Amino acid sequence: MVSEKMKELGSKRSVIRDLFEYGKLKASEVGEENVYDFSLGNPSVPAPKSVEETITKLIKETEPTLLHGYTSAQGDALVRKTLADNLKKRFDAPINENLMYMTCGAAASLTITLHALAEKDDEFIAFTPFFPEYRVFVEGTGSKLVCVDTVDGSFQIDGEAFEKAITKNTKGVIVNTPNNPSGVVLNEESANTIVEILEKKQKEYSHPIFLITDEPYRELIYSDVKNPCFLNLYNNTVLCYSYSKSLSLPGERIGYIAVSDKAENKADLYASVCGAGRVLGYVCAPSLMQRVVAACDGETGDLDAYRGNRDILYNALTEMGFECVYPDGAFYLFVKSPIPSAEEFSNKAKEYNLLIVPADSFGVKGYVRLSYCVATDMIKRSLPKFEELMKNYK
Ligand code: PLP
């Protein structure tokens, strides 16, 4: 009567959502101030002031049927031109407004791109750890997700493992830097390794292998490191972007796809992106928000707040003896569980009302993820609880 596959997906909550719901229930029992919820990646800093100012100005000055009306299916032409010009200026990258497609956030950017590329028997590679929805997005196209482990501890690219995983069926590779859940920014060596191997394998199999760069955290970097701009390194790149994190607008659902102006058969690839947008019903992204991001592109919320949270949490937890890769970006800490089972560790943490996500669904075992896009005060109040938790393992 209904699709069993869809029913299954819709009936199961992600482990992150489970923990979040548990937190709400617990808060009603013990009080909100006694629950330390590190589960969700919902930005805790408000959107920059310019977002509100732009919305007010647009509402005052734009004719309502235009402001709230349909735009072109692929997005307003002037918005795409403004964004393309900005991107060219900021990254000197091969961007063309006629190869851009406005979307409802990174999830839409990724699902459209994957549907645009996927054919029978195709495989897509993701490096561990990865955003768990990649599995749903890839398998939703009928393709296979192939997971490739990174170097344990640093989570940089393991070239040998990557090369071994590529087959004649590999259609694309998803990279996410800065990374959810590790906070790692891929270094130059990792970026070059990915590109060299892809160039070699494209030649060997005589067909393009696309690099899908999932970059919702592109601007969220707190250290003196540079995020690789793959559009400048590899021709067959499709950039999937979202303003959910950079402008703190996750509920407004706005982002874009940019097919490289140097991609092979770029016109066909872009036509396929437009076709996938139609099939999935992702046409004409929110009209007001398209205009807002065109005005505010490149800005961010208060990064100092995230940097401060990272420093407090990273310094305190490592001092207590927890092991954790230094997170240069995004707003997550990826902490090694002191026992083999991350689930057991997360359950133990629950006894102290600490909500931390076991990371098995991120493709690596034995780690938990903590989101530090939360109130600084909550982080500070949680530290004695982490100390008590750690005592169980000393
Ligand atoms: N990709 C990654 C790595 C994410 O962390 C997220 C959201 O947390 C998404 C994609 C989806 O982003 P959006 O809310 O813009 O759809």
Tab-separated table of C-alpha atoms and ligand atoms in Angstrom:
chain	number	residue	atom	x	y	z
A	1	MET	CA	0.000	0.000	0.000
A	2	VAL	CA	2.888	2.353	0.745
A	3	SER	CA	6.566	2.249	-0.124
A	4	GLU	CA	8.190	0.023	2.513
A	5	LYS	CA	11.484	1.818	2.036
A	6	MET	CA	9.970	5.266	2.652
A	7	LYS	CA	7.925	3.952	5.573
A	8	GLU	CA	11.063	2.609	7.205
A	9	LEU	CA	12.954	5.875	6.700
A	10	GLY	CA	10.070	7.919	8.045
A	11	SER	CA	9.491	5.714	11.080
A	12	LYS	CA	13.049	5.745	12.371
A	13	ARG	CA	14.420	8.865	14.044
A	14	SER	CA	18.117	9.642	13.784
A	15	VAL	CA	20.147	9.010	16.924
A	16	ILE	CA	20.681	12.797	17.137
A	17	ARG	CA	16.947	13.534	17.100
A	18	ASP	CA	16.334	10.726	19.608
A	19	LEU	CA	18.752	12.302	22.032
A	20	PHE	CA	17.299	15.774	21.482
A	21	GLU	CA	13.767	14.500	22.196
A	22	TYR	CA	15.056	12.649	25.275
A	23	GLY	CA	16.593	15.945	26.435
A	24	LYS	CA	13.292	17.780	26.167
A	25	LEU	CA	11.574	15.100	28.219
A	26	LYS	CA	14.339	15.099	30.816
A	27	ALA	CA	14.222	18.900	31.069
A	28	SER	CA	10.543	18.730	31.958
A	29	GLU	CA	11.484	16.385	34.839
A	30	VAL	CA	14.639	17.957	36.242
A	31	GLY	CA	14.544	21.505	34.854
A	32	GLU	CA	16.101	22.853	31.677
A	33	GLU	CA	19.102	24.255	33.550
A	34	ASN	CA	20.080	20.741	34.645
A	35	VAL	CA	20.245	19.213	31.180
A	36	TYR	CA	23.402	19.722	29.081
A	37	ASP	CA	22.321	19.156	25.532
A	38	PHE	CA	25.160	18.863	22.990
A	39	SER	CA	23.086	16.958	20.443
A	40	LEU	CA	21.948	19.287	17.651
A	41	GLY	CA	23.883	21.399	15.147
A	42	ASN	CA	21.473	24.313	15.347
A	43	PRO	CA	23.436	27.604	15.204
A	44	SER	CA	23.382	29.350	18.565
A	45	VAL	CA	24.510	32.764	17.352
A	46	PRO	CA	21.916	34.960	15.670
A	47	ALA	CA	22.064	35.862	11.998
A	48	PRO	CA	24.145	38.985	11.313
A	49	LYS	CA	22.256	42.267	11.733
A	50	SER	CA	22.393	42.829	7.986
A	51	VAL	CA	19.986	39.893	7.455
A	52	GLU	CA	17.235	41.553	9.468
A	53	GLU	CA	17.965	44.941	7.869
A	54	THR	CA	17.818	43.436	4.380
A	55	ILE	CA	14.533	41.643	5.084
A	56	THR	CA	12.981	44.887	6.401
A	57	LYS	CA	14.258	46.883	3.424
A	58	LEU	CA	13.068	44.287	0.896
A	59	ILE	CA	9.607	44.153	2.445
A	60	LYS	CA	9.335	47.948	2.466
A	61	GLU	CA	10.732	48.560	-0.973
A	62	THR	CA	9.777	45.614	-3.175
A	63	GLU	CA	6.464	45.101	-4.849
A	64	PRO	CA	4.900	42.143	-2.902
A	65	THR	CA	3.892	40.062	-5.924
A	66	LEU	CA	7.516	40.252	-7.072
A	67	LEU	CA	9.056	39.663	-3.628
A	68	HIS	CA	6.848	36.706	-2.749
A	69	GLY	CA	6.224	35.445	-6.269
A	70	TYR	CA	7.834	32.539	-8.123
A	71	THR	CA	11.317	33.135	-9.448
A	72	SER	CA	12.776	31.107	-12.323
A	73	ALA	CA	12.931	27.417	-11.393
A	74	GLN	CA	16.735	27.618	-11.050
A	75	GLY	CA	16.592	30.867	-9.040
A	76	ASP	CA	16.368	34.565	-9.805
A	77	ALA	CA	18.815	35.575	-12.546
A	78	LEU	CA	20.031	38.691	-10.727
A	79	VAL	CA	20.538	36.741	-7.486
A	80	ARG	CA	22.604	34.117	-9.309
A	81	LYS	CA	24.653	36.816	-11.057
A	82	THR	CA	25.334	38.606	-7.749
A	83	LEU	CA	26.393	35.363	-6.044
A	84	ALA	CA	28.546	34.279	-8.984
A	85	ASP	CA	30.320	37.670	-9.046
A	86	ASN	CA	30.949	37.468	-5.277
A	87	LEU	CA	32.312	33.934	-5.511
A	88	LYS	CA	34.610	34.871	-8.379
A	89	LYS	CA	35.895	37.801	-6.347
A	90	ARG	CA	36.321	35.818	-3.130
A	91	PHE	CA	37.817	32.615	-4.522
A	92	ASP	CA	38.818	33.459	-8.092
A	93	ALA	CA	36.971	30.254	-8.971
A	94	PRO	CA	35.405	29.098	-12.284
A	95	ILE	CA	31.825	30.069	-11.438
A	96	ASN	CA	29.151	30.959	-13.955
A	97	GLU	CA	25.721	32.243	-12.933
A	98	ASN	CA	24.196	30.178	-15.719
A	99	LEU	CA	25.486	27.029	-14.028
A	100	MET	CA	24.093	27.942	-10.599
A	101	TYR	CA	20.885	26.569	-9.099
A	102	MET	CA	19.297	28.057	-5.973
A	103	THR	CA	18.185	25.384	-3.468
A	104	CYS	CA	16.507	24.828	-0.109
A	105	GLY	CA	19.790	24.352	1.798
A	106	ALA	CA	22.608	21.799	1.611
A	107	ALA	CA	20.309	18.786	1.901
A	108	ALA	CA	18.544	19.884	-1.271
A	109	SER	CA	21.843	20.815	-2.969
A	110	LEU	CA	23.159	17.311	-2.291
A	111	THR	CA	20.036	15.335	-3.206
A	112	ILE	CA	19.600	17.290	-6.446
A	113	THR	CA	23.264	16.800	-7.396
A	114	LEU	CA	23.199	13.087	-6.580
A	115	HIS	CA	19.985	12.558	-8.553
A	116	ALA	CA	21.458	14.558	-11.422
A	117	LEU	CA	24.456	12.222	-11.605
A	118	ALA	CA	23.210	8.778	-10.557
A	119	GLU	CA	22.719	6.030	-13.116
A	120	LYS	CA	22.212	2.299	-12.655
A	121	ASP	CA	24.977	0.578	-10.618
A	122	ASP	CA	26.661	3.861	-9.691
A	123	GLU	CA	28.632	4.241	-6.499
A	124	PHE	CA	29.374	7.378	-4.470
A	125	ILE	CA	32.226	7.607	-2.001
A	126	ALA	CA	32.127	9.425	1.347
A	127	PHE	CA	35.066	9.760	3.725
A	128	THR	CA	34.471	8.761	7.343
A	129	PRO	CA	33.346	10.335	9.544
A	130	PHE	CA	30.457	11.802	7.511
A	131	PHE	CA	27.061	13.468	7.951
A	132	PRO	CA	24.768	10.415	8.397
A	133	GLU	CA	22.175	11.706	5.923
A	134	TYR	CA	24.661	11.032	3.087
A	135	ARG	CA	23.611	7.397	3.298
A	136	VAL	CA	19.928	8.300	2.932
A	137	PHE	CA	20.652	10.757	0.109
A	138	VAL	CA	22.861	8.360	-1.883
A	139	GLU	CA	20.731	5.255	-1.364
A	140	GLY	CA	17.662	7.327	-2.243
A	141	THR	CA	19.015	7.547	-5.793
A	142	GLY	CA	19.363	3.745	-5.967
A	143	SER	CA	23.163	4.057	-5.794
A	144	LYS	CA	25.579	2.523	-3.331
A	145	LEU	CA	27.411	4.517	-0.666
A	146	VAL	CA	31.042	3.412	-0.328
A	147	CYS	CA	32.679	4.548	2.917
A	148	VAL	CA	36.411	5.260	2.947
A	149	ASP	CA	38.211	5.548	6.260
A	150	THR	CA	40.437	8.536	6.896
A	151	VAL	CA	43.579	8.491	9.024
A	152	ASP	CA	42.502	7.579	12.564
A	153	GLY	CA	42.963	10.485	14.918
A	154	SER	CA	43.657	13.222	12.329
A	155	PHE	CA	40.811	12.377	9.923
A	156	GLN	CA	42.892	13.591	6.975
A	157	ILE	CA	42.761	11.646	3.710
A	158	ASP	CA	44.309	8.177	3.465
A	159	GLY	CA	45.291	8.124	-0.217
A	160	GLU	CA	45.825	4.376	-0.371
A	161	ALA	CA	42.389	3.582	1.088
A	162	PHE	CA	40.766	6.136	-1.232
A	163	GLU	CA	42.417	4.801	-4.373
A	164	LYS	CA	41.470	1.220	-3.493
A	165	ALA	CA	37.797	2.177	-3.056
A	166	ILE	CA	37.389	3.674	-6.532
A	167	THR	CA	35.928	1.277	-9.094
A	168	LYS	CA	34.653	1.621	-12.647
A	169	ASN	CA	31.230	2.319	-11.074
A	170	THR	CA	32.371	5.310	-9.026
A	171	LYS	CA	30.373	8.298	-10.219
A	172	GLY	CA	31.181	10.770	-7.486
A	173	VAL	CA	32.979	11.527	-4.253
A	174	ILE	CA	31.514	13.662	-1.468
A	175	VAL	CA	33.881	15.831	0.572
A	176	ASN	CA	32.867	17.916	3.540
A	177	THR	CA	35.325	20.449	4.920
A	178	PRO	CA	35.139	21.850	7.580
A	179	ASN	CA	33.721	18.531	8.637
A	180	ASN	CA	30.648	17.504	10.546
A	181	PRO	CA	31.265	15.706	12.964
A	182	SER	CA	35.035	16.113	13.439
A	183	GLY	CA	35.514	19.862	12.903
A	184	VAL	CA	38.559	18.963	10.774
A	185	VAL	CA	39.524	21.195	7.848
A	186	LEU	CA	41.211	19.178	5.089
A	187	ASN	CA	44.834	20.261	4.688
A	188	GLU	CA	46.606	20.974	1.411
A	189	GLU	CA	48.136	17.500	1.296
A	190	SER	CA	44.714	15.831	1.665
A	191	ALA	CA	43.173	18.078	-0.989
A	192	ASN	CA	46.010	17.358	-3.419
A	193	THR	CA	45.776	13.622	-2.715
A	194	ILE	CA	42.067	13.595	-3.548
A	195	VAL	CA	42.630	15.524	-6.765
A	196	GLU	CA	45.643	13.487	-7.959
A	197	ILE	CA	43.839	10.191	-7.394
A	198	LEU	CA	40.659	11.389	-9.096
A	199	GLU	CA	42.606	12.663	-12.135
A	200	LYS	CA	44.389	9.316	-12.392
A	201	LYS	CA	41.213	7.235	-12.010
A	202	GLN	CA	39.220	9.344	-14.487
A	203	LYS	CA	41.899	8.573	-17.074
A	204	GLU	CA	42.026	4.902	-16.170
A	205	TYR	CA	38.244	4.435	-16.484
A	206	SER	CA	37.754	6.995	-19.298
A	207	HIS	CA	34.820	8.696	-17.658
A	208	PRO	CA	34.420	11.645	-15.312
A	209	ILE	CA	34.325	11.147	-11.560
A	210	PHE	CA	32.629	14.123	-9.940
A	211	LEU	CA	33.731	15.773	-6.745
A	212	ILE	CA	30.719	16.930	-4.752
A	213	THR	CA	31.856	19.447	-2.165
A	214	ASP	CA	29.410	19.838	0.715
A	215	GLU	CA	30.365	23.191	2.225
A	216	PRO	CA	27.798	24.523	4.688
A	217	TYR	CA	30.616	25.258	7.179
A	218	ARG	CA	32.942	26.978	4.669
A	219	GLU	CA	33.107	30.266	6.593
A	220	LEU	CA	33.156	28.688	10.077
A	221	ILE	CA	36.914	28.444	10.612
A	222	TYR	CA	38.559	29.636	13.821
A	223	SER	CA	42.250	28.944	13.322
A	224	ASP	CA	44.891	30.030	10.879
A	225	VAL	CA	44.101	27.301	8.332
A	226	LYS	CA	42.781	27.560	4.796
A	227	ASN	CA	39.832	25.550	3.549
A	228	PRO	CA	40.636	24.066	0.126
A	229	CYS	CA	38.682	25.540	-2.782
A	230	PHE	CA	38.177	22.396	-4.878
A	231	LEU	CA	36.622	24.379	-7.730
A	232	ASN	CA	40.116	25.723	-8.344
A	233	LEU	CA	41.783	22.328	-8.034
A	234	TYR	CA	39.567	19.932	-9.974
A	235	ASN	CA	37.438	20.620	-13.048
A	236	ASN	CA	34.653	18.105	-12.430
A	237	THR	CA	33.549	19.752	-9.205
A	238	VAL	CA	29.991	20.516	-8.114
A	239	LEU	CA	29.799	22.860	-5.130
A	240	CYS	CA	26.861	22.292	-2.770
A	241	TYR	CA	26.407	25.252	-0.462
A	242	SER	CA	23.969	26.371	2.209
A	243	TYR	CA	23.479	29.488	4.335
A	244	SER	CA	22.111	27.404	7.232
A	245	LYS	CA	25.285	27.710	9.284
A	246	SER	CA	27.207	30.709	7.931
A	247	LEU	CA	24.244	33.106	8.178
A	248	SER	CA	22.490	31.109	10.954
A	249	LEU	CA	19.430	30.580	8.738
A	250	PRO	CA	18.771	26.807	8.948
A	251	GLY	CA	15.003	27.214	9.120
A	252	GLU	CA	14.855	29.457	6.071
A	253	ARG	CA	16.122	26.673	3.782
A	254	ILE	CA	18.374	28.464	1.346
A	255	GLY	CA	21.557	27.510	-0.501
A	256	TYR	CA	22.827	26.808	-3.991
A	257	ILE	CA	24.563	24.424	-6.355
A	258	ALA	CA	27.404	25.689	-8.535
A	259	VAL	CA	28.551	23.420	-11.360
A	260	SER	CA	32.149	24.257	-12.274
A	261	ASP	CA	32.481	26.291	-15.425
A	262	LYS	CA	35.282	23.867	-16.333
A	263	ALA	CA	33.289	20.636	-15.797
A	264	GLU	CA	33.115	18.124	-18.623
A	265	ASN	CA	29.832	18.455	-20.576
A	266	LYS	CA	28.854	21.247	-18.213
A	267	ALA	CA	25.682	22.138	-20.166
A	268	ASP	CA	24.374	18.565	-19.884
A	269	LEU	CA	25.365	18.371	-16.241
A	270	TYR	CA	23.534	21.616	-15.465
A	271	ALA	CA	20.472	20.492	-17.455
A	272	SER	CA	20.487	17.329	-15.376
A	273	VAL	CA	20.664	19.403	-12.165
A	274	CYS	CA	17.608	21.361	-13.360
A	275	GLY	CA	15.843	18.083	-14.222
A	276	ALA	CA	16.614	16.576	-10.809
A	277	GLY	CA	15.314	19.782	-9.196
A	278	ARG	CA	12.041	19.264	-11.071
A	279	VAL	CA	11.720	15.593	-10.162
A	280	LEU	CA	12.344	16.296	-6.494
A	281	GLY	CA	10.062	19.343	-6.458
A	282	TYR	CA	12.940	21.647	-5.521
A	283	VAL	CA	12.166	24.442	-7.944
A	284	CYS	CA	12.110	28.130	-7.203
A	285	ALA	CA	13.846	28.292	-3.794
A	286	PRO	CA	12.266	30.736	-1.279
A	287	SER	CA	12.085	34.019	-3.129
A	288	LEU	CA	12.596	36.457	-0.240
A	289	MET	CA	15.556	34.440	1.049
A	290	GLN	CA	17.190	34.321	-2.389
A	291	ARG	CA	17.325	38.125	-2.302
A	292	VAL	CA	18.505	38.181	1.326
A	293	VAL	CA	21.472	35.894	0.677
A	294	ALA	CA	22.417	37.842	-2.443
A	295	ALA	CA	22.753	40.921	-0.206
A	296	CYS	CA	24.492	39.149	2.715
A	297	ASP	CA	26.658	36.532	0.960
A	298	GLY	CA	30.096	36.191	2.576
A	299	GLU	CA	28.986	37.509	5.961
A	300	THR	CA	28.689	35.360	9.092
A	301	GLY	CA	27.225	35.371	12.577
A	302	ASP	CA	29.619	36.043	15.460
A	303	LEU	CA	32.432	33.546	14.915
A	304	ASP	CA	34.141	34.663	18.136
A	305	ALA	CA	31.268	33.107	20.098
A	306	TYR	CA	31.884	29.710	18.465
A	307	ARG	CA	35.650	30.083	18.810
A	308	GLY	CA	35.220	30.851	22.521
A	309	ASN	CA	32.975	27.818	23.023
A	310	ARG	CA	35.417	25.580	21.190
A	311	ASP	CA	38.330	26.760	23.303
A	312	ILE	CA	36.510	26.290	26.610
A	313	LEU	CA	35.219	22.815	25.761
A	314	TYR	CA	38.304	21.503	23.950
A	315	ASN	CA	40.728	22.750	26.613
A	316	ALA	CA	38.657	21.466	29.524
A	317	LEU	CA	37.897	18.034	28.071
A	318	THR	CA	41.460	17.331	26.932
A	319	GLU	CA	42.733	18.457	30.334
A	320	MET	CA	40.376	15.900	31.942
A	321	GLY	CA	41.931	13.207	29.768
A	322	PHE	CA	39.453	12.945	26.907
A	323	GLU	CA	41.066	12.448	23.493
A	324	CYS	CA	39.887	14.724	20.728
A	325	VAL	CA	41.146	15.933	17.337
A	326	TYR	CA	41.697	19.713	17.360
A	327	PRO	CA	38.697	21.163	15.536
A	328	ASP	CA	39.645	24.079	13.283
A	329	GLY	CA	36.133	24.673	12.023
A	330	ALA	CA	32.398	23.875	12.018
A	331	PHE	CA	31.008	23.667	15.571
A	332	TYR	CA	31.583	20.107	16.688
A	333	LEU	CA	34.004	18.248	18.919
A	334	PHE	CA	34.685	14.621	18.019
A	335	VAL	CA	35.702	12.872	21.210
A	336	LYS	CA	37.129	9.380	21.491
A	337	SER	CA	35.013	7.243	23.773
A	338	PRO	CA	37.110	5.937	26.706
A	339	ILE	CA	35.436	2.528	26.156
A	340	PRO	CA	34.975	0.680	22.845
A	341	SER	CA	31.200	1.185	22.720
A	342	ALA	CA	30.275	4.813	22.016
A	343	GLU	CA	26.639	3.973	22.674
A	344	GLU	CA	27.434	2.672	26.146
A	345	PHE	CA	29.501	5.804	26.815
A	346	SER	CA	26.684	8.070	25.615
A	347	ASN	CA	24.250	6.182	27.871
A	348	LYS	CA	26.605	6.629	30.829
A	349	ALA	CA	26.787	10.363	30.039
A	350	LYS	CA	22.987	10.493	30.150
A	351	GLU	CA	23.183	9.575	33.846
A	352	TYR	CA	24.812	13.003	34.321
A	353	ASN	CA	22.279	14.635	31.979
A	354	LEU	CA	25.052	15.124	29.420
A	355	LEU	CA	23.620	14.533	25.945
A	356	ILE	CA	26.391	13.522	23.567
A	357	VAL	CA	25.839	11.690	20.297
A	358	PRO	CA	27.365	8.217	19.721
A	359	ALA	CA	28.960	8.519	16.302
A	360	ASP	CA	28.517	5.032	14.816
A	361	SER	CA	26.096	6.405	12.221
A	362	PHE	CA	28.824	8.861	11.169
A	363	GLY	CA	30.761	5.851	9.889
A	364	VAL	CA	33.336	5.413	12.679
A	365	LYS	CA	33.037	3.438	15.841
A	366	GLY	CA	34.204	4.519	19.292
A	367	TYR	CA	33.575	8.276	19.070
A	368	VAL	CA	30.939	10.722	20.268
A	369	ARG	CA	30.012	14.091	18.798
A	370	LEU	CA	29.416	17.216	20.858
A	371	SER	CA	27.864	20.271	19.219
A	372	TYR	CA	29.240	23.434	20.783
A	373	CYS	CA	26.789	25.775	19.058
A	374	VAL	CA	25.136	26.160	22.443
A	375	ALA	CA	25.057	28.780	25.222
A	376	THR	CA	28.543	29.361	26.680
A	377	ASP	CA	27.034	29.349	30.146
A	378	MET	CA	25.691	25.820	29.599
A	379	ILE	CA	29.145	24.636	28.531
A	380	LYS	CA	30.696	26.104	31.674
A	381	ARG	CA	28.044	24.551	33.920
A	382	SER	CA	28.488	21.166	32.219
A	383	LEU	CA	32.222	20.868	32.938
A	384	PRO	CA	31.927	19.458	36.495
A	385	LYS	CA	29.555	16.822	35.049
A	386	PHE	CA	32.125	15.813	32.445
A	387	GLU	CA	34.665	15.565	35.245
A	388	GLU	CA	32.368	13.220	37.181
A	389	LEU	CA	31.739	11.215	34.009
A	390	MET	CA	35.467	10.839	33.371
A	391	LYS	CA	36.048	9.512	36.914
A	392	ASN	CA	34.255	6.334	35.825
A	393	TYR	CA	37.119	5.576	33.435
A	394	LYS	CA	40.177	6.560	35.472
B	1	PLP	N1	25.794	18.648	5.180
B	1	PLP	C1	26.318	18.694	6.409
B	1	PLP	C2	27.719	18.258	6.586
B	1	PLP	C3	25.566	19.131	7.500
B	1	PLP	O1	26.120	19.168	8.715
B	1	PLP	C4	24.228	19.529	7.285
B	1	PLP	C5	23.377	19.966	8.406
B	1	PLP	O2	23.700	19.911	9.559
B	1	PLP	C6	23.720	19.475	5.980
B	1	PLP	C7	24.525	19.028	4.960
B	1	PLP	C8	22.310	19.902	5.686
B	1	PLP	O3	22.264	21.306	5.744
B	1	PLP	P1	20.952	22.141	5.438
B	1	PLP	O4	20.291	22.409	6.741
B	1	PLP	O5	21.436	23.405	4.812
B	1	PLP	O6	20.097	21.348	4.533
